[in-house]
């Protein structure tokens, strides 16, 4: 994702209290979808929650993430005067 979006501030499940540099991308594992066959898990597809955090509501970083393959827009909210745009990315 770093090469695709050009974002150097990329955090995977950052611990509470970590001072992040903005704009940034925060991502974490959201869920796993299992496909079953013959009473077993046949295929697993992990889903990731990807949040773009930026002071700019029309962030170029948000635009770069929104066009990634297998990426879907989820929601947007404002917290601490920063725009949080949330996407779901699946594999």
XYZ file of C-alpha atoms in Angstrom:
91
model
C 0.000 0.000 0.000
C 2.923 2.308 0.692
C 4.117 2.134 -2.930
C 0.609 2.393 -4.372
C -0.532 5.452 -2.418
C 2.837 7.120 -1.802
C 2.016 7.460 1.902
C 4.992 7.150 4.236
C 2.836 7.278 7.381
C 1.321 3.807 7.357
C 0.276 2.157 10.631
C -0.916 -1.416 11.215
C -3.009 -1.657 14.384
C -1.189 1.182 16.189
C -1.092 0.915 19.984
C -3.056 3.393 22.086
C -1.033 6.511 22.776
C 1.153 6.296 19.656
C 1.662 9.773 18.222
C 0.871 9.473 14.521
C 2.006 11.836 11.779
C -0.717 13.112 9.445
C -1.818 12.521 6.778
C -1.691 8.796 7.427
C -3.283 5.435 6.778
C -4.285 3.160 9.648
C -5.320 -0.384 8.853
C -6.309 -3.484 10.774
C -7.775 -6.883 10.136
C -11.544 -6.627 10.159
C -12.934 -10.092 9.609
C -12.375 -13.336 7.736
C -14.940 -14.813 5.367
C -14.831 -18.603 5.151
C -16.118 -20.648 2.230
C -16.916 -24.252 3.092
C -16.823 -27.490 1.109
C -16.973 -31.082 2.363
C -17.544 -29.844 5.936
C -14.233 -27.941 5.944
C -13.012 -24.447 5.264
C -12.191 -24.393 1.564
C -11.124 -20.760 1.075
C -10.558 -17.867 3.448
C -10.809 -14.210 2.462
C -9.498 -11.723 5.037
C -10.984 -8.234 5.070
C -9.103 -5.167 6.283
C -10.411 -1.870 7.606
C -8.384 0.964 6.065
C -8.765 4.473 7.495
C -7.298 7.544 5.807
C -6.782 10.358 8.331
C -6.106 13.846 6.977
C -6.805 17.496 7.789
C -7.888 18.022 4.159
C -11.458 16.852 3.407
C -10.516 16.432 -0.288
C -7.382 14.453 0.453
C -5.322 13.120 -2.446
C -4.482 10.173 -0.213
C -8.195 9.370 0.129
C -8.528 9.489 -3.655
C -5.538 7.143 -4.078
C -6.942 4.570 -1.650
C -10.448 4.735 -3.143
C -9.244 3.382 -6.502
C -7.316 0.413 -5.104
C -8.503 -2.966 -6.412
C -11.017 -4.729 -4.143
C -11.594 -1.571 -2.101
C -15.023 -0.299 -1.043
C -15.951 2.995 0.623
C -17.529 2.521 4.045
C -18.016 5.841 5.860
C -16.494 9.205 6.791
C -16.409 11.072 10.102
C -14.569 13.980 11.730
C -12.701 13.640 15.023
C -10.271 16.167 16.562
C -10.613 18.329 13.419
C -9.267 15.474 11.274
C -11.229 13.760 8.498
C -11.380 9.985 8.818
C -12.413 8.122 5.666
C -12.960 4.403 6.188
C -12.679 1.751 3.479
C -12.955 -2.030 3.447
C -10.245 -3.835 1.514
C -10.583 -7.537 0.782
C -8.234 -10.100 -0.699
